[in-house]
Amino acid sequence: QIRMEESGGGSVQAGGSLKLSCVGSGRAFDHDAMAWFRQAPGKQREFVAALNWSGRIPFYADSAKGRFTISRDNLKNTVWLQMDNLTPEDTAVYYCAADPDYCAGRGCQYEAEYDYWGQGTQVTVSS
């Protein structure tokens, strides 16, 4: 069974940090692009950050640039999202996703590209 499992969510005050983790199992993800999306209450799911298979080409939504860092370890089938200087606008359920087809840079921002999804982890930022 192919699974992706997020962890690391929680509640923090504005200006704080969280590091989300996502571990894949059931297949190798080392040739997949990996990404984080989020969905705030009452809003559509939106792209946050993506990283190509080698880990050398990240791409961020404007809202994440300069505050969030995506990274991965292919040997561990793991992708992380380091989130710093959080604001209440970052409150959402965060999902990791994997795209088995090649993408890099801005080509990785489209939700429809991703075949595998986790169940999400809640991030709540209070002011």
Short mmCIF file of C-alpha atoms in Angstrom, two decimals, residues 9-127:
data_model
loop_
_atom_site.label_atom_id
_atom_site.label_comp_id
_atom_site.label_asym_id
_atom_site.label_seq_id
_atom_site.Cartn_x
_atom_site.Cartn_y
_atom_site.Cartn_z
CA GLY A 9 1.95 20.26 12.66
CA GLY A 10 0.76 22.08 15.74
CA SER A 11 -0.10 25.43 17.25
CA VAL A 12 2.37 28.29 17.43
CA GLN A 13 2.29 32.01 17.94
CA ALA A 14 2.94 34.45 15.15
CA GLY A 15 6.65 34.70 14.43
CA GLY A 16 7.28 31.12 15.47
CA SER A 17 8.52 28.14 13.48
CA LEU A 18 7.43 24.63 12.65
CA LYS A 19 9.04 21.87 10.63
CA LEU A 20 6.74 19.51 8.82
CA SER A 21 7.82 16.04 7.76
CA CYS A 22 6.36 13.67 5.22
CA VAL A 23 7.42 10.07 4.90
CA GLY A 24 6.46 7.97 1.92
CA SER A 25 6.11 4.20 1.98
CA GLY A 26 5.05 1.41 -0.33
CA ARG A 27 7.24 2.54 -3.24
CA ALA A 28 10.35 4.57 -3.89
CA PHE A 29 9.85 8.30 -4.30
CA ASP A 30 13.39 9.17 -5.32
CA HIS A 31 12.40 10.02 -8.89
CA ASP A 32 9.29 11.95 -7.91
CA ALA A 33 8.87 15.65 -7.51
CA MET A 34 7.64 16.33 -3.99
CA ALA A 35 5.50 19.23 -2.88
CA TRP A 36 3.56 20.80 -0.08
CA PHE A 37 0.09 22.24 -0.50
CA ARG A 38 -2.23 23.76 2.09
CA GLN A 39 -5.91 24.37 2.58
CA ALA A 40 -7.24 27.04 4.89
CA PRO A 41 -10.82 26.93 6.21
CA GLY A 42 -13.27 27.95 3.51
CA LYS A 43 -10.58 28.17 0.84
CA GLN A 44 -9.31 26.01 -1.98
CA ARG A 45 -6.15 24.03 -1.58
CA GLU A 46 -3.14 26.01 -2.74
CA PHE A 47 0.44 25.33 -3.68
CA VAL A 48 3.16 26.12 -1.13
CA ALA A 49 6.47 24.64 -2.27
CA ALA A 50 7.90 21.92 -4.49
CA LEU A 51 11.23 20.22 -5.00
CA ASN A 52 12.37 18.24 -7.99
CA TRP A 53 13.60 14.68 -7.70
CA SER A 54 17.26 15.59 -7.13
CA GLY A 55 16.51 18.24 -4.53
CA ARG A 56 18.33 20.88 -6.53
CA ILE A 57 15.41 22.84 -7.95
CA PRO A 58 12.98 24.24 -5.38
CA PHE A 59 10.01 26.39 -6.25
CA TYR A 60 7.93 28.42 -3.83
CA ALA A 61 4.64 30.22 -3.83
CA ASP A 62 5.09 33.95 -3.31
CA SER A 63 3.58 33.58 0.16
CA ALA A 64 6.33 31.12 1.13
CA LYS A 65 9.38 32.77 -0.39
CA GLY A 66 11.95 33.83 2.18
CA ARG A 67 10.12 32.10 5.05
CA PHE A 68 9.73 28.44 4.08
CA THR A 69 12.36 25.93 2.99
CA ILE A 70 11.62 22.60 1.34
CA SER A 71 14.15 19.78 1.48
CA ARG A 72 14.28 16.04 0.98
CA ASP A 73 16.24 12.90 1.68
CA ASN A 74 15.63 10.30 -1.01
CA LEU A 75 17.24 7.54 1.01
CA LYS A 76 14.63 8.12 3.70
CA ASN A 77 11.71 8.77 1.32
CA THR A 78 11.21 11.95 3.30
CA VAL A 79 10.43 15.57 2.46
CA TRP A 80 10.42 18.41 4.94
CA LEU A 81 8.99 21.90 5.07
CA GLN A 82 10.73 24.29 7.44
CA MET A 83 8.40 27.19 8.16
CA ASP A 84 9.73 30.30 9.85
CA ASN A 85 8.21 33.65 10.77
CA LEU A 86 4.74 32.16 10.67
CA THR A 87 1.68 34.39 10.50
CA PRO A 88 -2.01 33.68 11.18
CA GLU A 89 -2.49 33.59 7.39
CA ASP A 90 -0.43 30.38 7.36
CA THR A 91 -3.10 28.58 9.36
CA ALA A 92 -4.21 25.60 7.27
CA VAL A 93 -4.06 21.88 6.83
CA TYR A 94 -0.79 21.10 5.08
CA TYR A 95 -0.54 18.22 2.63
CA CYS A 96 2.48 16.59 1.05
CA ALA A 97 2.24 15.17 -2.44
CA ALA A 98 4.34 13.23 -4.93
CA ASP A 99 4.45 13.52 -8.71
CA PRO A 100 5.98 10.49 -10.44
CA ASP A 101 6.35 12.40 -13.70
CA TYR A 102 9.21 14.80 -14.20
CA CYS A 103 8.73 18.40 -13.24
CA ALA A 104 10.99 21.14 -12.04
CA GLY A 105 10.55 24.71 -10.97
CA ARG A 106 7.25 26.41 -11.67
CA GLY A 107 6.06 23.31 -13.56
CA CYS A 108 5.64 21.60 -10.19
CA GLN A 109 3.00 23.95 -8.80
CA TYR A 110 -0.07 22.33 -10.32
CA GLU A 111 -2.15 20.15 -8.05
CA ALA A 112 -3.34 17.93 -10.89
CA GLU A 113 0.25 16.77 -11.46
CA TYR A 114 0.39 14.92 -8.16
CA ASP A 115 -0.70 11.32 -7.86
CA TYR A 116 0.00 10.58 -4.22
CA TRP A 117 -1.22 12.58 -1.25
CA GLY A 118 -1.00 12.46 2.49
CA GLN A 119 -3.91 13.00 4.87
CA GLY A 120 -2.65 16.37 6.04
CA THR A 121 -1.39 17.92 9.23
CA GLN A 122 -2.96 20.93 10.92
CA VAL A 123 -0.95 24.11 11.43
CA THR A 124 -2.51 26.84 13.56
CA VAL A 125 -0.82 30.20 14.04
CA SER A 126 -2.23 32.59 16.62
CA SER A 127 -1.65 36.31 16.74
#
